[in-house]
Short mmCIF file of C-alpha atoms and ligand atoms in Angstrom, two decimals:
data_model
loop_
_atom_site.label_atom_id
_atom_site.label_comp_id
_atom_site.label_asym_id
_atom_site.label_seq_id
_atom_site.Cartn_x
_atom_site.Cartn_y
_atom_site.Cartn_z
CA UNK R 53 28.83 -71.28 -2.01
CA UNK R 54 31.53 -69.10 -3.32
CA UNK R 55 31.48 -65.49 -3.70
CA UNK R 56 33.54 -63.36 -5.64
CA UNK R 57 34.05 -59.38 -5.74
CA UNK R 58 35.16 -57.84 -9.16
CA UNK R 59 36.18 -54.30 -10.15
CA UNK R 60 33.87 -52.85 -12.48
CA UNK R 61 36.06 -50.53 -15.44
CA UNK R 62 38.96 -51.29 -17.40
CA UNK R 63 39.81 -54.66 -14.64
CA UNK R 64 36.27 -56.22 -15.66
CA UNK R 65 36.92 -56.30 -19.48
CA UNK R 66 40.14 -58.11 -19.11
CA UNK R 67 39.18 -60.09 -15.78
CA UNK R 68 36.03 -61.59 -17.61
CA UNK R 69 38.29 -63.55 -20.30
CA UNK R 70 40.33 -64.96 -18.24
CA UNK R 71 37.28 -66.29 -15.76
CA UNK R 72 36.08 -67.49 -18.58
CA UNK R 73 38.97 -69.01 -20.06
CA UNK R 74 39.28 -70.57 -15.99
CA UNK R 75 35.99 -72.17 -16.70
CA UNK R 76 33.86 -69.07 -14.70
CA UNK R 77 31.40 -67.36 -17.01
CA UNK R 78 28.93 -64.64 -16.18
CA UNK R 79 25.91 -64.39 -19.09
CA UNK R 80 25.48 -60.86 -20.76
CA UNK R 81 21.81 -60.72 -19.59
CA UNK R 82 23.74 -60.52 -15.90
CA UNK R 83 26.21 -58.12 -16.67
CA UNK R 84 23.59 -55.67 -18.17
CA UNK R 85 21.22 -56.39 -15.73
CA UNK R 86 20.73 -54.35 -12.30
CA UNK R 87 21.06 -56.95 -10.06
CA UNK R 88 24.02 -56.17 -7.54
CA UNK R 89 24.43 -60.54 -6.63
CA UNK R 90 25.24 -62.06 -10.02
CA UNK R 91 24.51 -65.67 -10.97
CA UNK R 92 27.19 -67.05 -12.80
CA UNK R 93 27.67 -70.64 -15.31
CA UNK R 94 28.07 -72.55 -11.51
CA UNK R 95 25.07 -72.62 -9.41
CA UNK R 96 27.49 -72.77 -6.09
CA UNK R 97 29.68 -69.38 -7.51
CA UNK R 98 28.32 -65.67 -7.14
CA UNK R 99 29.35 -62.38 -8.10
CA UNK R 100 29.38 -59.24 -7.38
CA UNK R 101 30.93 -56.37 -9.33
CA UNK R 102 32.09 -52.87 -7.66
CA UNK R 103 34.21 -50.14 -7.97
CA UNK R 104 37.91 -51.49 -7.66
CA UNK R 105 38.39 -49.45 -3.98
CA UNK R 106 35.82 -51.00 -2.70
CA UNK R 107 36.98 -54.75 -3.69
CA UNK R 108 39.17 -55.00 -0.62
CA UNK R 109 36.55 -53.95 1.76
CA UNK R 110 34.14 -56.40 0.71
CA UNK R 111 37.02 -59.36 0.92
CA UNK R 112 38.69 -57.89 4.28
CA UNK R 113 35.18 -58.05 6.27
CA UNK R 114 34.47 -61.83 5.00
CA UNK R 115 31.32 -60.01 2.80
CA UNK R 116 32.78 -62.11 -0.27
CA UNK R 117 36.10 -64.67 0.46
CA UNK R 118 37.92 -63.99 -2.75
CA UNK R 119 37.87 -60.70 -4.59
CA UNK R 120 40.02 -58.99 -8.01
CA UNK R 121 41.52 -55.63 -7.64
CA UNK R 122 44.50 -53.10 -8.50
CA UNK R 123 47.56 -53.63 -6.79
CA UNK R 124 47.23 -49.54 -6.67
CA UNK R 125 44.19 -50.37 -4.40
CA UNK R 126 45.78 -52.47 -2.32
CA UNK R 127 48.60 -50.47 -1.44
CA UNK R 128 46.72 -48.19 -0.48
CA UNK R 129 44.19 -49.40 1.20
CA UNK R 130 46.64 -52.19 3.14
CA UNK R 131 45.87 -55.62 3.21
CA UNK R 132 44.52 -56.58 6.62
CA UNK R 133 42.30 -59.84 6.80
CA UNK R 134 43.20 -60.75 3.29
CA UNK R 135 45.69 -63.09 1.61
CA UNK R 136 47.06 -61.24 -2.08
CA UNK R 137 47.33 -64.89 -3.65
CA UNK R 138 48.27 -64.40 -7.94
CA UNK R 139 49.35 -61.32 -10.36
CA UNK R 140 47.10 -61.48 -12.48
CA UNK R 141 49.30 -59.16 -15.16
CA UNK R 142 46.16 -57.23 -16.28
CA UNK R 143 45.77 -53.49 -16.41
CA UNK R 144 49.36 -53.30 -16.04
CA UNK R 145 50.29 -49.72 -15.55
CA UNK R 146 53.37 -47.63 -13.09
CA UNK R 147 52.59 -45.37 -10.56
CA UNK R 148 55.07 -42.55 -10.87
CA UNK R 149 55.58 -38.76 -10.05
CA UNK R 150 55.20 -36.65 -12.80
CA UNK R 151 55.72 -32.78 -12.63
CA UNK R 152 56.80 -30.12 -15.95
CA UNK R 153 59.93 -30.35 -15.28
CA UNK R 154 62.90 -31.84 -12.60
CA UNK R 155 63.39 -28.18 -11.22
CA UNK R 156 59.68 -28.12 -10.44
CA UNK R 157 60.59 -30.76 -7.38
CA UNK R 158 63.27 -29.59 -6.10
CA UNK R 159 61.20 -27.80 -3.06
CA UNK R 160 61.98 -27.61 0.72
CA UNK R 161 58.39 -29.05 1.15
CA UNK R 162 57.15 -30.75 -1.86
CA UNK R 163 53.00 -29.90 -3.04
CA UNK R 164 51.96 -33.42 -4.04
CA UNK R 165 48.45 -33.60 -5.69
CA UNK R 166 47.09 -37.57 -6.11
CA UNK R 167 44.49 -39.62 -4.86
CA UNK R 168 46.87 -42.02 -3.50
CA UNK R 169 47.49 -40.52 -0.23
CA UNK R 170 49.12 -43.67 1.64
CA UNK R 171 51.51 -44.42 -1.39
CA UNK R 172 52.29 -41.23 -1.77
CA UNK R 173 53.18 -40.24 2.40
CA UNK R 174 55.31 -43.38 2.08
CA UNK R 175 57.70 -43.23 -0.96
CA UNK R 176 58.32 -39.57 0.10
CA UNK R 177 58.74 -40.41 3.71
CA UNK R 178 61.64 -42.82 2.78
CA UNK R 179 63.23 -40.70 0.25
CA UNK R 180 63.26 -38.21 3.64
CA UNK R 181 61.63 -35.79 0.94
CA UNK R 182 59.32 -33.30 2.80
CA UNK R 183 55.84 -33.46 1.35
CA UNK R 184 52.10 -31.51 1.57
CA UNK R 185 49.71 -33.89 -0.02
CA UNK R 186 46.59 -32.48 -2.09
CA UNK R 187 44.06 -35.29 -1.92
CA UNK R 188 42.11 -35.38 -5.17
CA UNK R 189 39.94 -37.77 -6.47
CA UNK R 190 40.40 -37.54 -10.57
CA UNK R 191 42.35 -35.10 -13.01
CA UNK R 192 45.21 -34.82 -11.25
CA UNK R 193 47.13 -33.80 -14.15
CA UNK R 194 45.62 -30.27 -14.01
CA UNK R 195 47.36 -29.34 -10.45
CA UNK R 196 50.32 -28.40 -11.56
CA UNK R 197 48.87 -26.51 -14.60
CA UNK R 198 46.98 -24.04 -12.04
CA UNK R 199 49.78 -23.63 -9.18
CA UNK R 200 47.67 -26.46 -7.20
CA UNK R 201 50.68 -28.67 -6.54
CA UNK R 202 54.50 -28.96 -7.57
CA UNK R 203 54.32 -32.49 -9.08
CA UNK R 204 51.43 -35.08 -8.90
CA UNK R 205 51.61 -39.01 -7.91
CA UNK R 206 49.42 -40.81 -10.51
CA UNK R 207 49.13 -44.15 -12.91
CA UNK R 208 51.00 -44.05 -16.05
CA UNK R 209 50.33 -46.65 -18.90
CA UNK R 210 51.16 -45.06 -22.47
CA UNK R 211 51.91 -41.76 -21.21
CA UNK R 212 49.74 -40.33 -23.51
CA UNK R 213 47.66 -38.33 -20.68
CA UNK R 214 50.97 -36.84 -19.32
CA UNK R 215 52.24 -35.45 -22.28
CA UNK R 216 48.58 -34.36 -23.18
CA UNK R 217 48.82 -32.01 -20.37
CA UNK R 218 52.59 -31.47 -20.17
CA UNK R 219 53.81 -33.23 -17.24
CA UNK R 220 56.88 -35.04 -17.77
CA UNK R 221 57.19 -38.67 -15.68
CA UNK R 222 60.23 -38.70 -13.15
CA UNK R 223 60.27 -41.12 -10.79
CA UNK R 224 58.96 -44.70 -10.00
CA UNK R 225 57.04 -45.77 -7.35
CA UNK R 226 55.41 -49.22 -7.90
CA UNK R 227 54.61 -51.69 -10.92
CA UNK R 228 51.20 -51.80 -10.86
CA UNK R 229 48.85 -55.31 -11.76
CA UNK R 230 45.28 -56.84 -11.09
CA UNK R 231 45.99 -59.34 -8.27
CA UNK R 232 43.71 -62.18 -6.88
CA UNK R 233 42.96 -61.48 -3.09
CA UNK R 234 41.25 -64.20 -0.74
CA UNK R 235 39.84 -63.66 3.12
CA UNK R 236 41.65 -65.52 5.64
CA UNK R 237 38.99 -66.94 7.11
CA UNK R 238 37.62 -68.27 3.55
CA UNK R 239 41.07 -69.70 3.21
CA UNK R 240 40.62 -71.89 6.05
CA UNK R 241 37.25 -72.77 5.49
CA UNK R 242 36.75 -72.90 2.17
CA UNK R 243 40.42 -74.30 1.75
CA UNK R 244 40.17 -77.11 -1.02
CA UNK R 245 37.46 -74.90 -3.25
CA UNK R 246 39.58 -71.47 -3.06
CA UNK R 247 43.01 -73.40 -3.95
CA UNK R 248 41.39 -74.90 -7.26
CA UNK R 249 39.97 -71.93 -8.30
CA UNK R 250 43.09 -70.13 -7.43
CA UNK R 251 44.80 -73.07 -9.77
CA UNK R 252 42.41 -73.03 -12.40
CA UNK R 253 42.89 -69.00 -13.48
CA UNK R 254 47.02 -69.41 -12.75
CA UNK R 255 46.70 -71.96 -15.52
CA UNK R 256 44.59 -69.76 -17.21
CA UNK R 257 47.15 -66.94 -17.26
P1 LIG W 560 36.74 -45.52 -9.99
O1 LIG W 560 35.75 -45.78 -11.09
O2 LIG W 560 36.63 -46.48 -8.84
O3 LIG W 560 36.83 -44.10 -9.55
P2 LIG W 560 38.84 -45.45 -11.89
O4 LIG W 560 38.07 -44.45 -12.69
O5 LIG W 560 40.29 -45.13 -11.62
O6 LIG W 560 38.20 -45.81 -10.50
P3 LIG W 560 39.51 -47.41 -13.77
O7 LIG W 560 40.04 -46.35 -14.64
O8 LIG W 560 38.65 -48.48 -14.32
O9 LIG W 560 38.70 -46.85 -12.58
O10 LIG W 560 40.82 -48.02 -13.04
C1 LIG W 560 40.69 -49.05 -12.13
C2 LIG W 560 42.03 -49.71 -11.95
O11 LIG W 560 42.60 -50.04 -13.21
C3 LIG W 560 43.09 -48.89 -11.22
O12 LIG W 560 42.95 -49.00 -9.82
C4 LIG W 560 44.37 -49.54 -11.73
O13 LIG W 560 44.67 -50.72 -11.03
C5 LIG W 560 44.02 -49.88 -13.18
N1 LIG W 560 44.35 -48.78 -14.12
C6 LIG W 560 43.98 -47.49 -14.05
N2 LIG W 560 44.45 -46.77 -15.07
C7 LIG W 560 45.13 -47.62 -15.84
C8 LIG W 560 45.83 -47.49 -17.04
N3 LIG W 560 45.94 -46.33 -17.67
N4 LIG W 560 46.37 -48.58 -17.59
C9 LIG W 560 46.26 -49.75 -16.97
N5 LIG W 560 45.62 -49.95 -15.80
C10 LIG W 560 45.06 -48.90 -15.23
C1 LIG W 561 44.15 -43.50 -15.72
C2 LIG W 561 45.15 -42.72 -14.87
C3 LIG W 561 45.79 -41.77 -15.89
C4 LIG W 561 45.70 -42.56 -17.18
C5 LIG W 561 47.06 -43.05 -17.55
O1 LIG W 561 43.03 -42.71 -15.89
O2 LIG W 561 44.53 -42.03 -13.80
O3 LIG W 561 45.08 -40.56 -15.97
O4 LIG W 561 44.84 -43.68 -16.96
O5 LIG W 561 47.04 -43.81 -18.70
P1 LIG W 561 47.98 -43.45 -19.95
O6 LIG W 561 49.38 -43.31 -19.43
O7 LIG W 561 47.84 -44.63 -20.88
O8 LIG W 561 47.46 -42.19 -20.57
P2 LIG W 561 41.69 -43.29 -16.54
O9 LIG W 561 41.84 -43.43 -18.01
O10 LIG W 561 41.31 -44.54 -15.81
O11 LIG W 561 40.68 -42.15 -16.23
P3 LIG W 561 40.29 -41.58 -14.79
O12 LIG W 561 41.15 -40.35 -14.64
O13 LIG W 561 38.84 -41.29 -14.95
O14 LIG W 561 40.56 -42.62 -13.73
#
């Protein structure tokens, strides 16, 4: 048996193609249903489909050996106990500071608002920028607007949510993609099965 964790969202809609395209397919009557354990096309492949921060959990602790997630997520969460095997180049997007304007960061101790804490500790640590981080978990774009934070840390695509709330974006932290993860252990064990599967979606790519 095989078990794979997907991110539910924006990563499903593109991951499911491309699974199926690899030869993987998951019937609509699953995906609609409310069964948590999904039965796929392959009686010896299951799935199971949560929120994309909680796909490296599920691979790190051996729950499920392969798993699909935001780079973002990774990052973030670090990648103990799991191998980040293939870019999968969807729900491509930049993680970047954006603020109103280039004045607003130049601070003595810089008010960060963004959910990614880690990231965020990190790029300003090695810039030797001074930073107070406002953990929140959605809508950043508003902390700036209400004297929250100087400048938030957030995922940029079109741009189109920045400049719907006036933030500007300044500087570039990561490129950000879906990327294949396996367990270690799974690796190992389930050597031969993991690398063709890993094969199949590159070639599907
Ligand atoms: P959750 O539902 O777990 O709170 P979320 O609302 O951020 O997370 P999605 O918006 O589906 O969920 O985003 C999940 C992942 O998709 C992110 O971790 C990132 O890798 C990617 N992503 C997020 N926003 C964009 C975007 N605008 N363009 C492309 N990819 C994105
Ligand atoms: C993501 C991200 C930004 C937005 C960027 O939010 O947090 O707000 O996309 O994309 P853009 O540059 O194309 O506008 P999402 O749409 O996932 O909503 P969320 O805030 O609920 O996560």
């Amino acid at each position: 048996m095989l078990t794979i964790t997907l991110s539910k969202g924006r990563i499903l809609k593109q991951t499911l193609p491309l699974l199926e395209q690899a030869g993987l397919i998951i019937a609509k009557k699953e995906l609609n249903s409310r069964k948590l354990i999904l039965d796929t096309n392959l009686t010896d492949v299951k799935v199971i489909i949560v929120r994309s921060t909680d796909v490296p959990i599920f691979v790190q602790h051996g729950a499920t050996d392969m798993g699909i997630t935001g780079k973002d997520v990774l990052l973030e969460h670090g990648a103990n106990n799991l191998f980040e095997v293939l870019d999968l180049g969807i729900a491509k997007c930049k993680l970047m500071v954006a603020a109103e304007s280039k004045n607003r960061l130049k601070q003595n101790t810089l008010k960060v608002a963004t959910k990614y804490v880690n990231s965020t500790k990190r790029y300003f640590q090695n810039k030797g920028q001074s930073c107070e981080i406002i953990k929140l978990y959605g809508a950043m774009e508003l902390a700036p607007k209400v004297g929250l934070a100087h400048c938030i840390v957030d995922l940029v695509d079109t741009g189109n949510t920045l400049k719907a709330n006036g933030l500007i974006p300044f500087e570039y932290i990561e490129k950000i993609s879906s990327r294949l993860v396996v367990n270690i252990a799974s690796f190992r064990t389930k050597n031969a099965q993991i690398k063709s599967w890993i094969q199949n979606i590159e070639n599907s790519l």
